[in-house]
Coordinates of C-alpha atoms in Angstrom, one line a residue:
X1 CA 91.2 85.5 77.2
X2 CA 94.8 85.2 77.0
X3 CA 96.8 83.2 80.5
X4 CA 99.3 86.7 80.6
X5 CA 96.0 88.6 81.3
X6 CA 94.3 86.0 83.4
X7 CA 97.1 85.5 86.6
X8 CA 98.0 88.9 85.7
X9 CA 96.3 91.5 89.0
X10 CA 94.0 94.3 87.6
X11 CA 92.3 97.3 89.2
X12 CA 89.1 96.6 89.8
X13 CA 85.5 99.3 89.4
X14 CA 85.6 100.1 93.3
X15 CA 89.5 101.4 93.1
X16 CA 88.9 102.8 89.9
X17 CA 86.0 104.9 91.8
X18 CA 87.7 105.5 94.3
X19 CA 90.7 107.5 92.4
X20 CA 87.7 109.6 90.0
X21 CA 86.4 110.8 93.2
X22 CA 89.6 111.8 94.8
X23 CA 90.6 113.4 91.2
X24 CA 87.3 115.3 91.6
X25 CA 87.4 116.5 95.7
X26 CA 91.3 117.6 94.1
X27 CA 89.7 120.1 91.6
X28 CA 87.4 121.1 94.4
X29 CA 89.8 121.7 97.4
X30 CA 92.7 123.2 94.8
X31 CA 89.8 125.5 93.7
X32 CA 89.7 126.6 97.4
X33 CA 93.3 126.9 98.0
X34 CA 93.9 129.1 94.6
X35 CA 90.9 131.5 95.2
X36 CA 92.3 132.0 98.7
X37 CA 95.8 131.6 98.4
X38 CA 96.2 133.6 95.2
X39 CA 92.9 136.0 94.9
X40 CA 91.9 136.8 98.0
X41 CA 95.0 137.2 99.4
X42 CA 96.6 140.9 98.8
X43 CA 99.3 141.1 96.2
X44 CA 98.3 137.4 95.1
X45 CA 100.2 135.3 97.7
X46 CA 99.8 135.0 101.6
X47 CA 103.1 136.2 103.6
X48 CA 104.2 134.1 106.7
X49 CA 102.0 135.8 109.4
X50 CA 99.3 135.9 106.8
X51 CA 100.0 132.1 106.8
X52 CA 100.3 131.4 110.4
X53 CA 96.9 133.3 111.4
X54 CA 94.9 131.6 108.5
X55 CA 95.3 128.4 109.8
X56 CA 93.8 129.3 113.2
X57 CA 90.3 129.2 111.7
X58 CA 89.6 125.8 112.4
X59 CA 88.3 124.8 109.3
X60 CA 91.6 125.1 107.6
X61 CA 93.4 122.7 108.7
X62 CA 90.8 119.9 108.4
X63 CA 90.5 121.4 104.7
X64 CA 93.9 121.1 103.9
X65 CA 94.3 117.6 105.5
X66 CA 91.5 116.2 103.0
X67 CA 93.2 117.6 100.4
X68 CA 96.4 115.7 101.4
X69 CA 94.4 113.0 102.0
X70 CA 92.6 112.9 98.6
X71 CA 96.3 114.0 96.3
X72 CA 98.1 111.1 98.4
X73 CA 95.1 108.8 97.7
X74 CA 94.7 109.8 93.7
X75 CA 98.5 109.4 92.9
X76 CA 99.1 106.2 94.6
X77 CA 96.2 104.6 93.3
X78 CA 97.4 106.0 90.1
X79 CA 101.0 105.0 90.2
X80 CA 99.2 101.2 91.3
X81 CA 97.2 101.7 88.2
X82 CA 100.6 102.2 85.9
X83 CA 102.5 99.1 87.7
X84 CA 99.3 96.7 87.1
X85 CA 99.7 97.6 83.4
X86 CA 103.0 96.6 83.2
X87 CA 100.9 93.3 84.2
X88 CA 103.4 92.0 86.9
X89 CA 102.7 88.2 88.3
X90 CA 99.8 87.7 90.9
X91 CA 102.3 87.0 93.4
X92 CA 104.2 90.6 93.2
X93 CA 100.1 92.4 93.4
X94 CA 100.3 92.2 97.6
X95 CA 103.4 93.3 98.4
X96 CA 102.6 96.6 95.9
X97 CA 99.3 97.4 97.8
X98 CA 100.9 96.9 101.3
X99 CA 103.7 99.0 100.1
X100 CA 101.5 101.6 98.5
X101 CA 99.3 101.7 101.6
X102 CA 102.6 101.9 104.2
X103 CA 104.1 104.7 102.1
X104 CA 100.6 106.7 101.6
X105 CA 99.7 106.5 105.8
X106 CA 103.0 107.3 106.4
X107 CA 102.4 110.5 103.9
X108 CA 99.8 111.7 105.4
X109 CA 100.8 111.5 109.1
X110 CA 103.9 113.4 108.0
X111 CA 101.7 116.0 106.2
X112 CA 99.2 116.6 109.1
X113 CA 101.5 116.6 111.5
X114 CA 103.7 119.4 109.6
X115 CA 99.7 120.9 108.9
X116 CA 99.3 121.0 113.1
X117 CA 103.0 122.4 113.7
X118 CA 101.7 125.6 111.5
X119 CA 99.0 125.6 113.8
X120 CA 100.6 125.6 116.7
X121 CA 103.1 128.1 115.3
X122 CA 100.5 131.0 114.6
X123 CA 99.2 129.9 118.3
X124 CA 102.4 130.6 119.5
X125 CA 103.7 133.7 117.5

């Protein structure tokens, strides 16, 4: 083992994991959203009102939050993944995981929150 690839971070088995199952729930919950989005719905896409009244069934929105969650969680892990190869000093590895998890919360709150306003748009309209 060479000093570069000893004091140099790595991804370790449980990230790794981690991004092969979000990859996977991805497949699963884009699955979802094409059958509904683009087979079920008539003419192949959902209008606005269409829109607005299928995310009253509660189950919607939880569904497209854990897909969110799960395409936020996949590409930053994977982005990490790309900046660990570049094999970057030991020092620079913390500030790149706080980083990555500041801007992938902050992500997600955005999304959802955008995710309840439709919500409360169809409840509205």
């Amino acid at each position: 083992m060479d000093n570069a690839s000893s004091s140099s971070p790595r991804e370790n088995y449980l990230i790794w994991g981690i991004k092969i199952l979000a990859g996977l729930f991805i497949l699963v919950f884009l699955g979802i959203h094409f059958v509904v989005n683009h087979l079920v719905a008539p003419g192949g896409l959902l209008t606005y009102a269409d829109i607005l009244a299928y995310y009253q069934n509660p189950i919607i929105p939880i569904m497209e939050i854990c897909f969110l969650v799960f395409v936020v969680i996949h590409a930053l892990l994977g982005l990490r993944s790309i900046l660990l190869d570049l094999h970057p000093p030991a020092r620079f590895a913390k500030p790149i995981d706080i980083a990555f998890v500041v801007i992938g919360v902050s992500m997600i709150v955005y999304g959802a929150w955008l995710i309840f306003e439709v919500v409360q748009l169809g409840r509205v309209g």
